[in-house]
Amino acid sequence: KKMDLGKFEEDNSQSCRLSSAVPEVCKTEDCCLGIDEAGRGPVLGPMVYGICYCPISKKTDLQDLKVADSKTLSEVERENLFGQLEEANSYVGWALHILSPNTISTGMLQRAKYNLNALSHDTAIGLVQYALDCGVQVKELFVDTVGPAEKYQEKLSQRFPGIVVTVRPKADSLFPIVSAASICAKVSRDRVVKSWKFVEDLGEVDTDYGSGYPNDPKTKAWLAKYLDPVFGYPQFVRFSWSTAQTIMESKAVPVHWDDDEQDGEKAAAKQNCASMLSYFSRKKPESAGREPHRYFAERRLETVENL
């Protein structure tokens, strides 16, 4: 089946998985599987993880398609190569996991931090498991590294015993099956970014946001233009990225949270009111000297600190 992004476009605040049909030959023959991502660095749009797999006996056929690292190809070349991978669906399969900007940022900023490396590892592992659950006979796994290659290789080998795992930097330029995964991931990210539906009421949105990378002047200008001083950024933006945070700190309305664990008591004292934390402290509040309510006095009830 073709790459149908409708499921993600229905709600682009959530992440979603897409996949091709599994070729029958991949359920009976030993297969190799490659993993790569697109959009790890940009401050705009999703990050997409892709896997591509085919029988080990068909590796040369895949090479003949002349797949290459997606970053070295133009958009037209990537689209053409993805079309060729689709035409080779009798022996090539793929699956994608689109991680929305909202998923990435909320994970990185939540109380128990979920950093990008951990998210990347879990997503990659989830896609390999998905292929295995679909019946793909994976025997070789090739991965572009995230973090130290040796540690990642050991982690994957322990997680998938019986599969020969190879983790290398620049794997997308070394192994055609990883190049194919790279193309699938990049094509889907490009399509998602191009057709992004803004749920926020922004009027006629200027879609000339450059590459989406933080150091791109066009991207920076777009971020400055579409910052709401109260509500921040639309969900197209990874608001956990330092570029977005810097602009928010300088141009948005400052917000002070009085129940912040670190400065809540000081903030409350400045405003001459009790901090929420004071109700859980051992010392008596300053207002403790007042007369108790008649209900307590008549029943001779007193406040105790120690039982």
Tab-separated table of C-alpha atoms in Angstrom:
chain	number	residue	atom	x	y	z
A	1	LYS	CA	0.000	0.000	0.000
A	2	LYS	CA	1.094	3.608	-0.583
A	3	MET	CA	2.307	5.913	2.173
A	4	ASP	CA	-0.971	7.261	3.552
A	5	LEU	CA	-0.353	10.047	6.067
A	6	GLY	CA	-4.074	10.552	6.764
A	7	LYS	CA	-3.939	8.860	10.167
A	8	PHE	CA	-1.275	11.292	11.421
A	9	GLU	CA	-2.855	14.323	9.773
A	10	GLU	CA	-6.150	13.650	11.593
A	11	ASP	CA	-4.359	14.505	14.852
A	12	ASN	CA	-0.803	15.753	14.445
A	13	SER	CA	-0.422	16.377	18.183
A	14	GLN	CA	-0.064	12.606	18.653
A	15	SER	CA	2.476	10.136	17.278
A	16	CYS	CA	1.530	7.334	14.926
A	17	ARG	CA	2.854	4.283	13.074
A	18	LEU	CA	2.470	3.630	9.354
A	19	SER	CA	3.569	0.595	7.360
A	20	SER	CA	3.587	-1.144	4.019
A	21	ALA	CA	2.159	-4.600	3.512
A	22	VAL	CA	4.639	-7.323	4.495
A	23	PRO	CA	5.931	-9.169	1.398
A	24	GLU	CA	5.219	-12.911	1.700
A	25	VAL	CA	8.855	-13.743	0.937
A	26	CYS	CA	9.909	-11.816	4.074
A	27	LYS	CA	7.866	-14.218	6.204
A	28	THR	CA	9.661	-17.295	4.878
A	29	GLU	CA	13.240	-16.156	4.101
A	30	ASP	CA	15.909	-14.757	6.437
A	31	CYS	CA	15.833	-10.948	6.227
A	32	CYS	CA	18.022	-7.945	6.908
A	33	LEU	CA	16.490	-4.820	8.438
A	34	GLY	CA	17.819	-1.252	8.538
A	35	ILE	CA	16.829	1.598	10.860
A	36	ASP	CA	17.313	5.339	10.428
A	37	GLU	CA	15.604	8.600	11.359
A	38	ALA	CA	14.848	11.955	9.782
A	39	GLY	CA	14.382	15.256	11.572
A	40	ARG	CA	16.291	14.728	14.795
A	41	GLY	CA	17.782	18.244	14.871
A	42	PRO	CA	15.099	20.651	13.562
A	43	VAL	CA	13.091	22.862	15.890
A	44	LEU	CA	10.074	22.523	13.571
A	45	GLY	CA	8.017	19.469	12.691
A	46	PRO	CA	8.156	15.796	13.674
A	47	MET	CA	11.002	13.320	13.955
A	48	VAL	CA	10.371	10.188	11.897
A	49	TYR	CA	11.905	6.766	12.514
A	50	GLY	CA	11.904	4.367	9.607
A	51	ILE	CA	12.713	0.701	9.063
A	52	CYS	CA	13.156	-1.061	5.756
A	53	TYR	CA	13.625	-4.813	5.313
A	54	CYS	CA	14.152	-7.383	2.570
A	55	PRO	CA	15.436	-10.972	2.241
A	56	ILE	CA	19.212	-11.272	2.652
A	57	SER	CA	19.220	-12.988	-0.765
A	58	LYS	CA	17.864	-9.762	-2.303
A	59	LYS	CA	20.553	-7.392	-0.978
A	60	THR	CA	22.123	-7.002	-4.431
A	61	ASP	CA	18.731	-6.184	-5.965
A	62	LEU	CA	18.364	-3.405	-3.383
A	63	GLN	CA	21.857	-2.136	-4.235
A	64	ASP	CA	20.874	-2.041	-7.923
A	65	LEU	CA	18.160	0.487	-7.050
A	66	LYS	CA	21.070	2.800	-6.136
A	67	VAL	CA	19.615	3.861	-2.789
A	68	ALA	CA	21.867	6.295	-0.911
A	69	ASP	CA	21.893	8.326	2.287
A	70	SER	CA	18.800	10.566	2.005
A	71	LYS	CA	20.786	13.632	3.137
A	72	THR	CA	22.921	13.428	-0.032
A	73	LEU	CA	19.859	13.350	-2.312
A	74	SER	CA	17.540	16.069	-3.546
A	75	GLU	CA	13.832	15.918	-2.679
A	76	VAL	CA	12.999	14.788	-6.223
A	77	GLU	CA	15.635	12.016	-6.074
A	78	ARG	CA	14.286	10.822	-2.733
A	79	GLU	CA	10.717	10.725	-4.042
A	80	ASN	CA	11.855	8.775	-7.134
A	81	LEU	CA	13.764	6.252	-5.025
A	82	PHE	CA	10.825	5.832	-2.656
A	83	GLY	CA	8.697	5.130	-5.725
A	84	GLN	CA	11.161	2.420	-6.756
A	85	LEU	CA	11.032	0.891	-3.260
A	86	GLU	CA	7.241	0.835	-3.553
A	87	GLU	CA	7.504	-0.900	-6.934
A	88	ALA	CA	9.796	-3.502	-5.318
A	89	ASN	CA	7.053	-4.358	-2.786
A	90	SER	CA	7.264	-8.048	-3.711
A	91	TYR	CA	10.405	-8.231	-1.572
A	92	VAL	CA	10.831	-4.824	0.204
A	93	GLY	CA	8.771	-3.705	3.197
A	94	TRP	CA	8.894	-0.633	5.428
A	95	ALA	CA	7.371	0.854	8.577
A	96	LEU	CA	7.494	4.342	10.065
A	97	HIS	CA	6.919	5.892	13.459
A	98	ILE	CA	6.115	9.617	13.278
A	99	LEU	CA	6.921	11.364	16.560
A	100	SER	CA	4.997	14.626	16.763
A	101	PRO	CA	6.748	17.811	17.996
A	102	ASN	CA	4.279	17.769	20.902
A	103	THR	CA	5.334	14.232	21.932
A	104	ILE	CA	9.032	15.149	21.776
A	105	SER	CA	8.729	18.388	23.762
A	106	THR	CA	6.361	17.187	26.473
A	107	GLY	CA	8.619	14.150	27.022
A	108	MET	CA	11.718	16.307	27.363
A	109	LEU	CA	10.068	18.791	29.736
A	110	GLN	CA	8.016	16.482	31.952
A	111	ARG	CA	9.064	15.971	35.563
A	112	ALA	CA	10.676	12.589	34.832
A	113	LYS	CA	12.693	13.697	31.789
A	114	TYR	CA	12.442	11.527	28.659
A	115	ASN	CA	15.411	12.632	26.594
A	116	LEU	CA	15.783	12.376	22.834
A	117	ASN	CA	18.246	9.459	22.954
A	118	ALA	CA	15.944	7.358	25.153
A	119	LEU	CA	12.971	8.224	22.922
A	120	SER	CA	15.007	7.293	19.822
A	121	HIS	CA	16.120	3.950	21.282
A	122	ASP	CA	12.596	3.023	22.398
A	123	THR	CA	11.103	3.979	19.028
A	124	ALA	CA	13.708	1.959	17.100
A	125	ILE	CA	13.194	-1.079	19.358
A	126	GLY	CA	9.418	-0.730	18.959
A	127	LEU	CA	9.697	-0.795	15.156
A	128	VAL	CA	11.938	-3.894	15.131
A	129	GLN	CA	9.489	-5.652	17.461
A	130	TYR	CA	6.631	-4.584	15.196
A	131	ALA	CA	8.368	-6.194	12.177
A	132	LEU	CA	8.938	-9.409	14.158
A	133	ASP	CA	5.307	-9.421	15.316
A	134	CYS	CA	4.255	-9.104	11.654
A	135	GLY	CA	6.186	-12.276	10.876
A	136	VAL	CA	9.295	-10.774	9.253
A	137	GLN	CA	12.184	-13.239	9.670
A	138	VAL	CA	14.769	-10.684	10.814
A	139	LYS	CA	18.250	-12.190	11.153
A	140	GLU	CA	20.458	-9.121	10.512
A	141	LEU	CA	19.892	-5.655	11.925
A	142	PHE	CA	21.770	-2.528	10.763
A	143	VAL	CA	21.388	0.708	12.712
A	144	ASP	CA	22.686	4.270	12.488
A	145	THR	CA	23.987	4.985	15.979
A	146	VAL	CA	22.368	7.200	18.595
A	147	GLY	CA	24.875	7.765	21.399
A	148	PRO	CA	27.900	5.424	21.823
A	149	ALA	CA	27.707	2.736	19.109
A	150	GLU	CA	29.078	-0.134	21.247
A	151	LYS	CA	26.595	0.411	24.084
A	152	TYR	CA	23.668	0.704	21.675
A	153	GLN	CA	24.748	-2.455	19.839
A	154	GLU	CA	24.979	-4.346	23.137
A	155	LYS	CA	21.533	-3.068	24.192
A	156	LEU	CA	19.937	-4.201	20.913
A	157	SER	CA	21.733	-7.567	20.950
A	158	GLN	CA	20.401	-8.285	24.451
A	159	ARG	CA	16.908	-7.170	23.449
A	160	PHE	CA	16.874	-9.283	20.267
A	161	PRO	CA	18.878	-12.474	20.851
A	162	GLY	CA	19.331	-14.491	17.685
A	163	ILE	CA	19.661	-11.381	15.511
A	164	VAL	CA	23.120	-10.213	14.408
A	165	VAL	CA	23.191	-6.493	15.239
A	166	THR	CA	25.514	-3.951	13.591
A	167	VAL	CA	25.474	-0.371	14.904
A	168	ARG	CA	27.674	2.131	13.079
A	169	PRO	CA	27.972	5.902	12.744
A	170	LYS	CA	26.925	6.945	9.223
A	171	ALA	CA	25.278	3.548	8.676
A	172	ASP	CA	22.956	5.252	6.170
A	173	SER	CA	25.927	5.690	3.810
A	174	LEU	CA	27.434	2.235	4.517
A	175	PHE	CA	24.490	-0.179	4.228
A	176	PRO	CA	21.867	0.044	1.441
A	177	ILE	CA	19.104	-1.299	3.725
A	178	VAL	CA	19.727	1.632	6.131
A	179	SER	CA	19.825	4.041	3.174
A	180	ALA	CA	16.401	2.709	2.145
A	181	ALA	CA	15.074	3.277	5.710
A	182	SER	CA	16.568	6.776	5.620
A	183	ILE	CA	14.725	7.561	2.368
A	184	CYS	CA	11.377	6.294	3.747
A	185	ALA	CA	11.788	8.409	6.903
A	186	LYS	CA	12.866	11.573	5.060
A	187	VAL	CA	10.161	11.361	2.385
A	188	SER	CA	7.442	11.008	5.028
A	189	ARG	CA	8.823	13.902	7.127
A	190	ASP	CA	9.031	16.156	4.062
A	191	ARG	CA	5.420	15.342	3.154
A	192	VAL	CA	4.171	15.902	6.720
A	193	VAL	CA	5.965	19.262	7.028
A	194	LYS	CA	4.671	20.419	3.627
A	195	SER	CA	1.046	19.565	4.374
A	196	TRP	CA	1.043	20.465	8.103
A	197	LYS	CA	-2.427	21.430	9.331
A	198	PHE	CA	-2.239	24.119	12.013
A	199	VAL	CA	-4.961	23.549	14.617
A	200	GLU	CA	-4.289	27.028	16.021
A	201	ASP	CA	-6.041	30.036	14.504
A	202	LEU	CA	-3.049	31.684	12.826
A	203	GLY	CA	-4.787	33.051	9.738
A	204	GLU	CA	-2.840	32.665	6.490
A	205	VAL	CA	0.358	30.917	7.646
A	206	ASP	CA	3.647	31.751	5.960
A	207	THR	CA	5.075	28.316	5.089
A	208	ASP	CA	8.494	29.658	4.121
A	209	TYR	CA	10.141	28.460	7.344
A	210	GLY	CA	13.431	27.397	5.799
A	211	SER	CA	15.059	24.095	6.744
A	212	GLY	CA	13.572	24.017	10.245
A	213	TYR	CA	17.043	23.846	11.797
A	214	PRO	CA	17.721	26.235	14.710
A	215	ASN	CA	20.629	28.042	13.002
A	216	ASP	CA	18.654	28.818	9.815
A	217	PRO	CA	17.854	32.591	9.666
A	218	LYS	CA	14.515	31.878	7.909
A	219	THR	CA	13.533	29.460	10.671
A	220	LYS	CA	14.488	31.969	13.381
A	221	ALA	CA	12.463	34.699	11.649
A	222	TRP	CA	9.443	32.374	11.420
A	223	LEU	CA	9.726	31.515	15.129
A	224	ALA	CA	9.821	35.200	16.047
A	225	LYS	CA	6.808	35.936	13.819
A	226	TYR	CA	4.549	33.165	15.151
A	227	LEU	CA	5.222	33.503	18.871
A	228	ASP	CA	2.084	34.296	20.845
A	229	PRO	CA	3.201	36.329	23.904
A	230	VAL	CA	0.823	34.398	26.208
A	231	PHE	CA	0.274	30.965	24.658
A	232	GLY	CA	3.708	30.486	23.095
A	233	TYR	CA	4.062	28.446	19.926
A	234	PRO	CA	1.792	26.363	17.694
A	235	GLN	CA	2.246	22.592	18.029
A	236	PHE	CA	4.391	22.577	14.901
A	237	VAL	CA	7.257	23.888	17.082
A	238	ARG	CA	9.356	21.784	19.464
A	239	PHE	CA	9.070	24.215	22.359
A	240	SER	CA	11.663	22.288	24.386
A	241	TRP	CA	14.432	23.319	21.940
A	242	SER	CA	16.722	26.030	23.349
A	243	THR	CA	16.148	28.240	20.271
A	244	ALA	CA	12.398	28.377	20.962
A	245	GLN	CA	12.918	28.810	24.708
A	246	THR	CA	15.350	31.715	24.198
A	247	ILE	CA	12.845	33.595	22.013
A	248	MET	CA	10.029	32.894	24.507
A	249	GLU	CA	12.117	34.159	27.431
A	250	SER	CA	12.952	37.414	25.635
A	251	LYS	CA	9.636	38.159	23.884
A	252	ALA	CA	6.820	36.356	25.715
A	253	VAL	CA	5.012	37.373	28.914
A	254	PRO	CA	6.892	35.979	31.945
A	255	VAL	CA	4.943	33.453	34.017
A	256	HIS	CA	5.722	32.799	37.675
A	257	TRP	CA	4.488	29.571	39.286
A	258	ASP	CA	4.007	30.150	43.009
A	259	ASP	CA	3.963	26.446	43.836
A	260	ASP	CA	7.361	25.817	42.267
A	261	GLU	CA	9.195	23.558	44.742
A	262	GLN	CA	12.393	25.602	44.630
A	263	ASP	CA	11.093	29.131	45.102
A	264	GLY	CA	7.461	28.718	46.161
A	265	GLU	CA	7.954	29.664	49.812
A	266	LYS	CA	10.025	32.754	48.966
A	267	ALA	CA	7.465	33.864	46.381
A	268	ALA	CA	4.615	33.393	48.859
A	269	ALA	CA	6.467	35.384	51.537
A	270	LYS	CA	6.951	38.264	49.065
A	271	GLN	CA	3.211	38.354	48.426
A	272	ASN	CA	2.475	38.141	52.179
A	273	CYS	CA	0.593	34.866	51.979
A	274	ALA	CA	1.244	31.289	53.045
A	275	SER	CA	2.910	28.882	50.675
A	276	MET	CA	1.120	25.585	50.043
A	277	LEU	CA	4.236	23.864	51.393
A	278	SER	CA	3.811	25.552	54.797
A	279	TYR	CA	0.779	23.351	55.517
A	280	PHE	CA	3.061	20.330	55.512
A	281	SER	CA	5.809	21.796	57.721
A	282	ARG	CA	6.265	21.043	61.424
A	283	LYS	CA	6.497	24.649	62.592
A	284	LYS	CA	3.323	26.476	63.556
A	285	PRO	CA	2.070	29.073	61.100
A	286	GLU	CA	2.282	32.673	62.321
A	287	SER	CA	-1.511	32.921	62.633
A	288	ALA	CA	-1.631	30.031	65.132
A	289	GLY	CA	-2.137	32.418	68.111
A	290	ARG	CA	-5.729	33.263	67.175
A	291	GLU	CA	-8.687	32.003	69.227
A	292	PRO	CA	-10.025	28.594	68.128
A	293	HIS	CA	-13.552	28.374	66.755
A	294	ARG	CA	-16.345	27.941	69.357
A	295	TYR	CA	-16.992	24.401	68.100
A	296	PHE	CA	-13.473	23.332	69.199
A	297	ALA	CA	-13.469	25.349	72.466
A	298	GLU	CA	-16.776	23.870	73.698
A	299	ARG	CA	-15.519	20.344	73.119
A	300	ARG	CA	-12.088	21.121	74.607
A	301	LEU	CA	-10.365	20.121	71.366
A	302	GLU	CA	-6.806	21.280	70.803
A	303	THR	CA	-4.369	21.119	67.900
A	304	VAL	CA	-1.479	18.704	68.517
A	305	GLU	CA	1.793	18.499	66.637
A	306	ASN	CA	3.117	15.232	68.061
A	307	LEU	CA	1.115	12.114	68.841
